[in-house]
Amino acid sequence: MTARTAGTLDAIEAKLQAGERLSYDDGCALFLEPDFLRLGMLANQVREDKHGDRTFFNVNMRFEATNVCEASCSFCAFAKLKEGAAGAHTTTHEAAWKELAEHPDPRLTELHMVNGLHPTLPFEWYEELLRGWKRVRPGVHLKCFTGVEIHFFAQKFGMTHEAVLTRLRAAGLGSLPGGGAEILHPDVRQRIATDKANGDEYLAAHRAAHKLGIPSNCTMLYGHIETFEHRVDHLLRLRDLQDETQGFQCFIPLAFHNENNSLRKLPEPTAVDSLRTLAISRLLLDNIPHIKAYWVSMGVPTAQIALRFGADDLDGTIIHESIYHSAGSRAPMALSRDELVRLIREAGRIPVERDTIYGVVEELPRAAVPEGALKVRDRMARKRSLALAGN
Ligand code: V47
């Protein structure tokens, strides 16, 4: 077993060193590889070749305009099927604009919005929502609407993806978040997300965005009913589209959370599974610049360790998140900029505050020694001086 393991990783390392692309079979072999620390080191090497120690984060906020949703995805704890159902909520324009206008952080650069697929809101309602945000804080980038929402608008309002995106861009849209990808393979998607965009339609919406010059992110919801083969298949579908368009900026693996949804009997993925999945994503997605360790989904401690397993981005300050917290996430609702900087520094990396499209807002110095070590040193110094003072 040991010899075969070493053989697999040796062969994959040799391929990486020769600049060769990893195959479907390589990806599947890596999911069975017991030496996940060495796998992490390979992914870390790729990450350092691309970004050195630089590790990105942003000052952002989340917004959900509505959780009323025509779709009934089995993993979702956020959506309420009907307006008027307990917990169903649709914002007013005024409340949405106020929330951005009164956001306390002057450094805010991004508003990230994901919604349910609302049965009756007209398209103009969404356009006006974006226009109002641009009026109150024109400098904030609007990363809004998943590929699934874009496809929903196209179907509902009888437009092409291109027409939907062109109108939303005219209203202020800057980019698309990566949500809604789930697992693209139809065998899984038909079981967990029957009544929304299928895998090809999700990809088509992103293709249309990229062709219009609108960047986007992509995701994978892992750790539920899918197999490792489905994960590899998913990653390669994203890689194929990226070969065609180069419009994906970042990939975000999303760990399944099992509370308040119909898949609640399934166990959640472990930290090792999350780190392994992230590392394999870094190795397979050779054409996507950034891999994000989304701390809300992975949990803060695992996300910090992921900065040595292939991730170069931690997402942002967030302030208020609903999708994961409805499904049982124990992560905090927000992290301050200082907390993100500290997490990055203690992982031995250089914190870089970015905007949504990876423009540098501020590059901070790395820590001279890890801050945790400083605290230990301070404690020891205090003990010594107390001892000297005879206490
Ligand atoms: O589309 C929903 C997933 C996504 C659950 O683009 C769940 O920068 C786990 O896409 N357990 C929304 N996952 C979040 C998202 C995202 C997050 C951070 C950054 C970016 C980005 C995008 O969350 C959904 C769905 O795939 N999701 N329910 C659940 N129970």
XYZ file of C-alpha atoms and ligand atoms in Angstrom:
421
model
C 0.000 0.000 0.000
C 2.762 2.424 0.994
C 4.704 1.726 -2.195
C 1.593 2.231 -4.348
C 0.798 5.461 -2.512
C 4.277 6.848 -2.956
C 4.063 5.819 -6.610
C 0.826 7.740 -7.175
C 2.077 10.904 -5.569
C 5.506 10.603 -7.193
C 3.909 10.270 -10.619
C 1.602 13.231 -9.973
C 4.436 15.352 -8.634
C 6.497 14.538 -11.721
C 3.592 15.599 -13.935
C 3.212 18.871 -12.050
C 6.933 19.573 -12.296
C 6.805 18.936 -16.035
C 3.909 21.426 -16.307
C 1.542 18.639 -17.399
C -2.146 18.847 -16.697
C -3.667 16.347 -14.257
C -6.278 13.976 -15.661
C -9.621 12.661 -14.403
C -7.846 9.489 -13.209
C -5.225 11.557 -11.351
C -7.988 13.477 -9.581
C -9.742 10.248 -8.544
C -6.455 8.741 -7.324
C -5.799 11.813 -5.177
C -9.143 11.381 -3.423
C -7.983 7.896 -2.339
C -4.517 9.056 -1.291
C -3.934 8.478 2.424
C -0.944 10.846 2.657
C -3.026 13.977 2.598
C -0.227 16.063 4.082
C 1.952 15.393 1.068
C -1.026 16.106 -1.178
C -1.396 19.409 0.678
C 2.273 20.185 0.095
C 1.868 19.662 -3.645
C -1.131 22.008 -3.701
C 0.748 24.482 -1.535
C 3.599 24.486 -4.031
C 1.208 25.361 -6.868
C -0.350 28.078 -4.727
C 3.057 29.547 -3.895
C 4.149 29.417 -7.540
C 1.067 31.476 -8.419
C 0.886 33.877 -5.470
C 3.908 33.444 -3.190
C 2.794 34.203 0.363
C 0.194 36.775 -0.686
C -3.229 35.924 0.718
C -6.298 37.859 -0.281
C -9.338 39.033 1.641
C -11.882 41.804 1.196
C -14.207 44.034 3.165
C -17.614 42.929 1.996
C -21.208 42.478 3.069
C -23.841 39.873 2.232
C -27.388 40.650 1.252
C -30.389 38.454 0.489
C -33.197 40.406 -1.152
C -35.600 37.481 -0.898
C -35.582 33.922 0.410
C -38.849 33.102 -1.365
C -37.933 30.446 -3.898
C -39.663 28.368 -6.571
C -36.963 25.721 -6.354
C -36.844 23.079 -3.641
C -33.186 21.970 -3.374
C -32.834 19.245 -0.788
C -29.682 20.740 0.820
C -31.159 24.215 1.285
C -32.225 25.548 4.683
C -32.475 29.153 3.540
C -35.295 29.217 1.005
C -38.957 29.394 1.957
C -41.162 28.192 -0.812
C -43.947 30.758 -0.633
C -44.332 34.447 0.219
C -46.206 34.569 3.525
C -44.726 31.263 4.821
C -43.181 31.450 8.288
C -39.736 33.046 7.924
C -40.292 34.122 4.302
C -38.875 37.556 3.634
C -38.576 39.940 0.709
C -36.877 43.270 1.244
C -38.164 46.625 0.121
C -35.893 48.721 -2.062
C -35.704 51.373 0.629
C -34.571 48.885 3.304
C -31.942 47.433 0.948
C -30.566 50.829 -0.023
C -30.522 51.937 3.635
C -28.544 48.864 4.663
C -25.804 49.713 2.182
C -25.925 53.463 2.833
C -25.582 52.894 6.584
C -22.977 50.137 6.437
C -20.550 51.272 9.122
C -17.287 50.422 7.363
C -15.966 53.133 5.052
C -13.588 50.526 3.580
C -16.491 48.411 2.212
C -15.784 47.484 -1.429
C -18.263 44.660 -2.202
C -21.911 43.759 -1.794
C -22.497 40.038 -2.453
C -26.144 39.137 -3.032
C -27.745 35.692 -3.526
C -31.540 35.280 -3.645
C -34.283 32.733 -3.883
C -35.999 32.327 -7.269
C -39.000 34.569 -6.557
C -42.147 33.708 -8.525
C -43.598 37.197 -9.014
C -41.017 39.994 -8.659
C -40.647 41.717 -12.055
C -37.244 42.038 -13.710
C -37.402 45.827 -13.368
C -37.531 45.369 -9.578
C -34.006 43.887 -9.610
C -32.729 46.560 -11.986
C -34.055 49.299 -9.701
C -32.504 47.571 -6.659
C -29.051 47.732 -8.269
C -29.520 51.300 -9.548
C -30.450 52.488 -6.051
C -27.360 50.856 -4.551
C -25.191 52.574 -7.130
C -26.827 55.897 -6.207
C -26.080 55.531 -2.464
C -22.558 54.062 -2.707
C -21.278 54.150 -6.278
C -17.841 52.804 -5.329
C -19.151 49.477 -3.982
C -18.880 46.571 -6.451
C -22.131 44.632 -6.877
C -21.389 40.881 -7.047
C -24.958 39.708 -7.459
C -27.089 36.827 -8.818
C -25.796 33.278 -9.277
C -25.722 31.594 -12.692
C -28.913 29.837 -11.551
C -30.658 33.186 -10.973
C -29.475 34.499 -14.359
C -30.915 31.390 -16.016
C -34.165 31.770 -14.044
C -34.545 35.398 -15.225
C -33.861 34.345 -18.822
C -36.593 31.708 -18.705
C -39.112 33.726 -16.736
C -38.788 36.948 -18.709
C -38.207 35.382 -22.124
C -34.699 36.769 -22.623
C -31.343 35.276 -23.513
C -28.651 35.047 -20.820
C -26.818 37.808 -22.705
C -29.846 40.131 -22.630
C -30.400 39.547 -18.887
C -26.755 40.231 -18.121
C -26.535 43.288 -20.374
C -29.512 44.897 -18.644
C -28.231 44.053 -15.172
C -24.796 45.396 -16.025
C -26.385 48.651 -17.236
C -28.095 48.841 -13.806
C -24.804 48.397 -11.925
C -23.918 44.685 -11.827
C -20.142 44.126 -11.597
C -19.710 40.353 -11.454
C -21.451 37.059 -10.627
C -20.818 35.046 -7.469
C -20.173 31.337 -7.860
C -23.225 29.927 -6.073
C -25.671 27.460 -7.562
C -23.124 25.082 -9.098
C -23.801 22.372 -6.468
C -22.670 19.220 -8.315
C -22.907 19.632 -12.077
C -23.152 15.910 -12.947
C -26.813 15.169 -13.821
C -26.966 11.959 -11.739
C -26.460 13.997 -8.560
C -28.053 17.262 -9.624
C -31.324 15.545 -10.545
C -31.539 14.224 -6.989
C -30.630 17.343 -4.999
C -31.636 20.238 -7.263
C -34.377 19.086 -9.583
C -36.213 22.275 -10.402
C -33.621 24.889 -11.268
C -30.896 25.371 -13.910
C -29.189 22.104 -14.770
C -25.404 21.864 -14.967
C -25.173 22.898 -18.613
C -27.497 25.843 -18.018
C -25.415 27.012 -15.042
C -22.306 26.867 -17.216
C -24.105 28.587 -20.112
C -25.001 31.553 -17.886
C -21.340 31.901 -16.839
C -20.167 31.489 -20.439
C -22.489 34.336 -21.467
C -21.175 36.524 -18.626
C -17.560 35.851 -19.565
C -18.215 36.599 -23.230
C -19.614 39.997 -22.188
C -16.523 40.645 -20.077
C -18.353 40.097 -16.766
C -16.114 38.053 -14.461
C -17.517 35.386 -12.173
C -16.631 32.850 -9.523
C -17.533 29.173 -9.372
C -18.247 26.751 -6.543
C -18.827 23.087 -5.681
C -21.116 21.923 -2.891
C -19.447 18.737 -1.597
C -19.915 16.198 1.158
C -23.534 15.055 0.654
C -24.657 12.283 -1.748
C -21.983 12.713 -4.410
C -18.982 10.406 -4.956
C -15.353 11.480 -5.402
C -15.762 10.766 -9.106
C -18.590 13.323 -9.275
C -16.343 15.895 -7.609
C -13.562 15.318 -10.138
C -16.057 15.429 -13.002
C -17.412 18.723 -11.625
C -13.955 20.294 -11.399
C -13.095 19.253 -14.937
C -16.340 20.737 -16.316
C -15.338 24.050 -14.719
C -11.799 23.709 -16.083
C -13.146 23.104 -19.601
C -15.264 26.264 -19.524
C -12.325 28.242 -18.168
C -10.159 27.017 -21.077
C -12.785 28.496 -23.366
C -13.455 31.853 -21.645
C -10.878 32.626 -18.905
C -13.682 34.411 -17.045
C -13.569 32.595 -13.687
C -11.552 34.471 -11.088
C -11.912 32.134 -8.167
C -13.148 28.677 -7.192
C -14.790 28.108 -3.810
C -15.384 24.595 -2.441
C -18.476 24.694 -0.205
C -18.769 22.135 2.608
C -22.275 20.720 3.032
C -24.097 21.704 6.253
C -26.831 19.390 7.410
C -29.244 21.293 9.676
C -32.820 22.240 8.760
C -32.822 20.611 5.345
C -33.985 17.300 3.885
C -30.470 15.854 3.830
C -30.128 16.261 7.587
C -29.441 12.555 8.161
C -26.151 12.812 6.251
C -22.961 13.514 8.181
C -21.090 16.689 7.288
C -17.665 16.521 5.635
C -14.726 16.356 8.042
C -11.853 18.846 8.172
C -9.581 16.362 6.383
C -12.120 15.936 3.591
C -12.365 19.719 3.253
C -8.597 20.191 3.131
C -8.172 17.309 0.689
C -10.945 18.637 -1.582
C -9.468 22.103 -1.566
C -5.963 20.785 -2.325
C -7.213 18.646 -5.217
C -9.148 21.627 -6.574
C -5.936 23.674 -6.582
C -4.140 20.896 -8.460
C -6.857 20.223 -11.052
C -7.964 23.808 -11.704
C -4.648 24.927 -13.141
C -6.348 27.694 -15.148
C -8.349 29.380 -12.343
C -6.216 31.971 -10.577
C -7.627 31.868 -7.037
C -8.932 29.225 -4.622
C -10.942 30.508 -1.699
C -11.173 28.952 1.765
C -14.601 30.325 2.644
C -14.415 30.525 6.429
C -18.220 30.468 6.900
C -18.469 27.086 5.203
C -15.184 25.459 6.300
C -15.109 26.965 9.759
C -12.452 29.497 10.720
C -9.780 27.046 12.026
C -9.907 24.796 8.950
C -9.962 27.789 6.603
C -6.811 29.102 8.245
C -5.021 25.767 7.800
C -6.280 25.682 4.189
C -3.967 28.629 3.526
C -1.216 25.959 3.505
C -3.287 23.467 1.434
C -3.722 25.485 -1.749
C -5.982 28.390 -0.776
C -4.858 31.972 -1.360
C -8.079 33.766 -0.354
C -10.243 33.833 2.780
C -13.284 35.781 1.435
C -14.245 38.751 3.578
C -15.639 40.364 6.674
C -19.243 39.501 5.620
C -21.106 41.027 8.662
C -24.254 38.941 8.228
C -24.731 35.603 6.458
C -27.923 33.522 6.205
C -27.443 30.487 3.942
C -24.898 28.662 6.125
C -26.188 29.899 9.442
C -29.688 28.575 8.560
C -28.037 25.203 7.855
C -26.178 25.066 11.168
C -22.850 26.850 10.591
C -21.195 27.606 13.927
C -18.833 30.131 12.311
C -19.195 33.690 13.564
C -21.529 36.047 11.648
C -18.659 38.378 10.854
C -14.895 38.675 11.138
C -13.276 42.069 11.520
C -10.585 43.173 9.100
C -8.079 42.870 11.978
C -9.171 39.283 12.652
C -8.727 38.310 8.996
C -5.288 39.945 8.946
C -4.317 38.066 12.089
C -5.494 34.692 10.712
C -3.434 35.241 7.573
C -0.346 36.463 9.409
C -0.373 33.572 11.858
C -0.417 31.187 8.903
C 2.867 32.820 7.888
C 1.341 34.633 4.925
C 1.143 38.229 3.690
C -2.347 39.786 4.000
C -3.531 41.589 0.874
C -6.818 43.463 1.004
C -8.349 43.229 -2.463
C -11.402 44.452 -4.277
C -13.790 42.000 -5.976
C -11.759 41.752 -9.164
C -8.481 41.237 -7.297
C -7.243 44.815 -7.548
C -5.009 45.496 -4.523
C -6.549 47.865 -1.973
C -3.695 47.486 0.520
C -0.862 45.044 0.946
C 0.076 44.706 4.607
C 3.440 43.688 5.987
C 3.850 40.086 7.077
C 4.222 39.483 10.820
C 7.826 39.468 12.020
C 6.998 36.425 14.150
C 3.576 34.764 14.371
C 1.327 36.831 16.631
C 0.476 33.744 18.704
C 4.177 33.387 19.464
C 4.320 37.046 20.481
C 1.617 36.416 23.032
C 3.513 33.447 24.461
C 6.666 35.578 24.603
C 4.750 38.364 26.374
C 3.353 35.891 28.882
C 6.821 34.503 29.617
C 8.280 38.007 29.981
C 5.476 38.910 32.383
C 6.106 35.758 34.445
C 9.836 36.534 34.600
C 9.278 40.120 35.763
C 6.759 38.960 38.358
C 9.301 36.424 39.588
C 11.987 39.120 39.727
C 9.632 41.367 41.682
C 9.257 38.495 44.164
C 5.560 37.748 43.387
O -25.463 28.325 -4.034
C -26.735 26.202 0.178
C -24.556 26.603 -1.072
C -24.204 28.624 -2.030
C -26.067 24.835 1.696
O -18.680 33.694 -5.265
C -24.974 25.230 0.928
O -17.282 34.562 -3.861
C -23.611 23.940 2.234
O -22.061 30.465 -3.479
N -24.626 23.492 2.987
C -24.178 30.127 -1.763
N -23.745 24.786 1.188
C -22.818 30.602 -1.254
C -21.852 30.878 -2.376
C -20.623 31.652 -2.143
C -20.104 31.767 -0.875
C -18.950 32.532 -0.684
C -18.351 33.188 -1.722
C -18.879 33.073 -3.000
C -18.250 33.822 -4.121
C -20.016 32.296 -3.221
O -24.186 27.925 -0.806
C -25.400 28.068 -2.702
C -25.253 26.594 -2.416
O -24.384 26.002 -3.329
N -25.427 26.050 -0.010
N -27.139 25.450 1.217
C -25.862 23.900 2.760
N -26.871 23.421 3.501
